[in-house]
XYZ file of C-alpha atoms in Angstrom:
177
model
C -149.237 121.447 98.448
C -150.501 118.197 96.449
C -149.005 115.545 93.833
C -150.985 116.119 91.289
C -150.071 120.588 91.695
C -146.143 120.651 93.189
C -145.473 121.471 89.496
C -147.732 124.531 89.059
C -145.420 126.294 91.695
C -142.334 125.679 89.455
C -143.707 126.864 85.932
C -143.343 130.614 85.191
C -147.001 132.287 84.885
C -147.710 135.727 83.576
C -145.019 138.222 82.675
C -142.049 135.588 83.305
C -143.594 133.450 80.616
C -143.723 135.549 78.051
C -140.133 136.424 78.752
C -138.868 132.735 79.188
C -140.570 131.880 75.978
C -139.167 135.273 74.136
C -135.318 134.045 75.897
C -136.495 130.321 74.681
C -137.578 131.635 70.877
C -134.171 133.921 70.406
C -131.402 131.062 71.856
C -133.396 129.131 69.355
C -132.545 131.373 66.582
C -129.168 131.770 67.436
C -128.480 128.267 67.502
C -129.292 128.903 63.887
C -127.198 131.381 63.586
C -124.661 129.211 61.920
C -126.615 127.481 58.713
C -128.941 131.221 58.167
C -126.068 133.551 58.834
C -122.683 131.289 57.844
C -120.628 133.007 55.045
C -119.445 130.964 51.911
C -115.728 129.859 52.504
C -112.717 131.885 51.013
C -113.001 130.606 47.457
C -109.485 129.095 46.349
C -108.016 130.562 43.978
C -107.808 130.112 40.390
C -103.844 129.831 39.754
C -104.123 126.406 41.894
C -106.761 124.791 39.016
C -104.566 121.833 36.705
C -102.164 119.352 36.924
C -98.724 120.399 39.142
C -95.449 117.760 39.057
C -92.850 117.972 40.729
C -89.970 116.221 43.466
C -90.486 115.203 46.040
C -87.622 114.303 48.990
C -86.794 112.981 52.359
C -83.414 113.370 53.758
C -81.379 112.568 50.638
C -83.595 110.470 48.542
C -86.058 112.200 46.212
C -89.385 110.989 44.289
C -91.859 112.088 41.343
C -94.515 113.561 42.862
C -97.550 115.142 41.320
C -100.867 117.102 42.488
C -103.861 117.614 40.639
C -106.716 120.155 41.453
C -110.541 119.651 39.549
C -112.912 122.671 40.438
C -116.095 121.083 41.056
C -119.225 122.748 40.285
C -119.583 123.715 43.651
C -116.598 125.890 43.641
C -114.970 123.055 46.231
C -111.588 122.326 44.485
C -110.372 118.787 44.976
C -106.915 117.375 44.746
C -105.945 114.164 43.497
C -102.039 112.501 44.695
C -99.791 110.450 41.972
C -96.483 109.212 44.307
C -95.935 106.314 42.257
C -92.718 104.898 44.812
C -95.684 104.565 47.122
C -98.513 102.637 44.481
C -100.111 106.299 44.186
C -101.541 107.034 41.083
C -104.418 109.638 41.265
C -106.093 109.102 44.781
C -107.715 111.489 46.114
C -106.692 113.515 49.296
C -109.312 115.379 50.156
C -110.140 119.345 49.456
C -108.488 122.407 48.753
C -109.705 125.070 51.935
C -108.345 128.773 51.709
C -108.546 129.379 55.646
C -106.425 133.253 57.053
C -105.107 132.995 53.052
C -103.450 130.099 53.844
C -104.147 127.301 51.637
C -104.396 123.431 52.950
C -105.687 120.088 51.681
C -106.862 119.658 55.747
C -107.541 115.878 55.424
C -104.396 114.653 55.086
C -102.508 118.120 56.976
C -101.209 118.774 53.641
C -100.120 122.714 53.477
C -99.862 124.144 50.605
C -97.938 127.486 49.704
C -98.306 129.118 45.927
C -95.229 132.059 44.701
C -93.656 132.539 41.994
C -95.483 129.743 40.518
C -94.279 127.155 42.406
C -96.577 125.065 44.929
C -94.646 123.835 47.798
C -95.477 121.679 51.095
C -95.082 118.174 52.937
C -97.278 115.550 52.469
C -97.944 113.007 55.635
C -94.288 113.844 56.911
C -93.100 117.246 58.122
C -89.744 116.198 56.564
C -91.118 114.713 54.099
C -91.153 118.075 51.289
C -91.968 118.652 48.028
C -91.900 121.015 45.421
C -94.502 121.452 42.230
C -94.509 123.409 39.242
C -98.175 123.279 36.815
C -97.339 121.245 34.354
C -99.567 119.413 30.754
C -96.809 116.777 30.886
C -99.120 113.238 31.438
C -99.335 112.167 34.458
C -97.856 108.508 35.281
C -100.519 105.074 34.679
C -100.489 102.637 37.245
C -99.062 99.813 35.838
C -101.198 96.528 34.952
C -100.086 93.721 36.902
C -98.088 90.989 35.828
C -100.069 88.106 34.364
C -99.506 85.663 36.850
C -98.454 81.594 35.465
C -100.816 78.683 35.498
C -98.701 76.491 37.627
C -97.760 73.041 36.857
C -99.592 70.439 35.207
C -100.833 67.747 37.388
C -98.569 65.010 37.196
C -101.659 62.344 37.705
C -105.702 62.333 38.756
C -108.118 59.706 39.602
C -111.930 59.857 38.734
C -112.280 58.411 42.272
C -116.652 58.649 41.583
C -117.869 60.864 44.134
C -115.890 63.952 45.305
C -113.020 63.327 48.222
C -112.993 66.049 50.882
C -109.745 64.458 52.035
C -105.917 65.908 51.888
C -103.439 62.520 50.317
C -101.356 60.800 51.327
C -98.590 59.148 50.748
C -96.353 56.411 52.186
C -94.330 53.481 50.593
C -94.476 55.556 46.692
C -98.917 55.105 47.589
C -101.151 58.121 47.176
C -103.842 57.362 49.996
C -107.492 59.087 49.625
């Protein structure tokens, strides 16, 4: 066997070649199965759409919490969170999913349990639990930033005739630049 035709002995021929090509084609088609054979994700129930307001509890403390669930034209439901105590006002926290009969916002690990018109779950930590009900009340708006003062007026100035790039220094009541 010479160096130019050694690979010819390793390649299949005849029926083996036809079988291996068919197997390769079948493997390629099966690898696309999730794309072609994938079923649509379960539809999140419409009863979750809208605004939900309530409280979050961690130990003895309680804080205002709200969610707004907005259904998009493609059927996905975007969850937005209001938790003013940590300066969160309408922050998108992910898409509501339905898997094995359970609702969740997977991106933030927020399980959702809807029972008798009350939506419960936990946010960020297992012991930071919330309970919200559907509401038409307005959601809190992010507060405006306070006006910042202009600071004190200059005590003196000097026209040097050119830009100065050094910091001034004061010694014995005299300013040096």
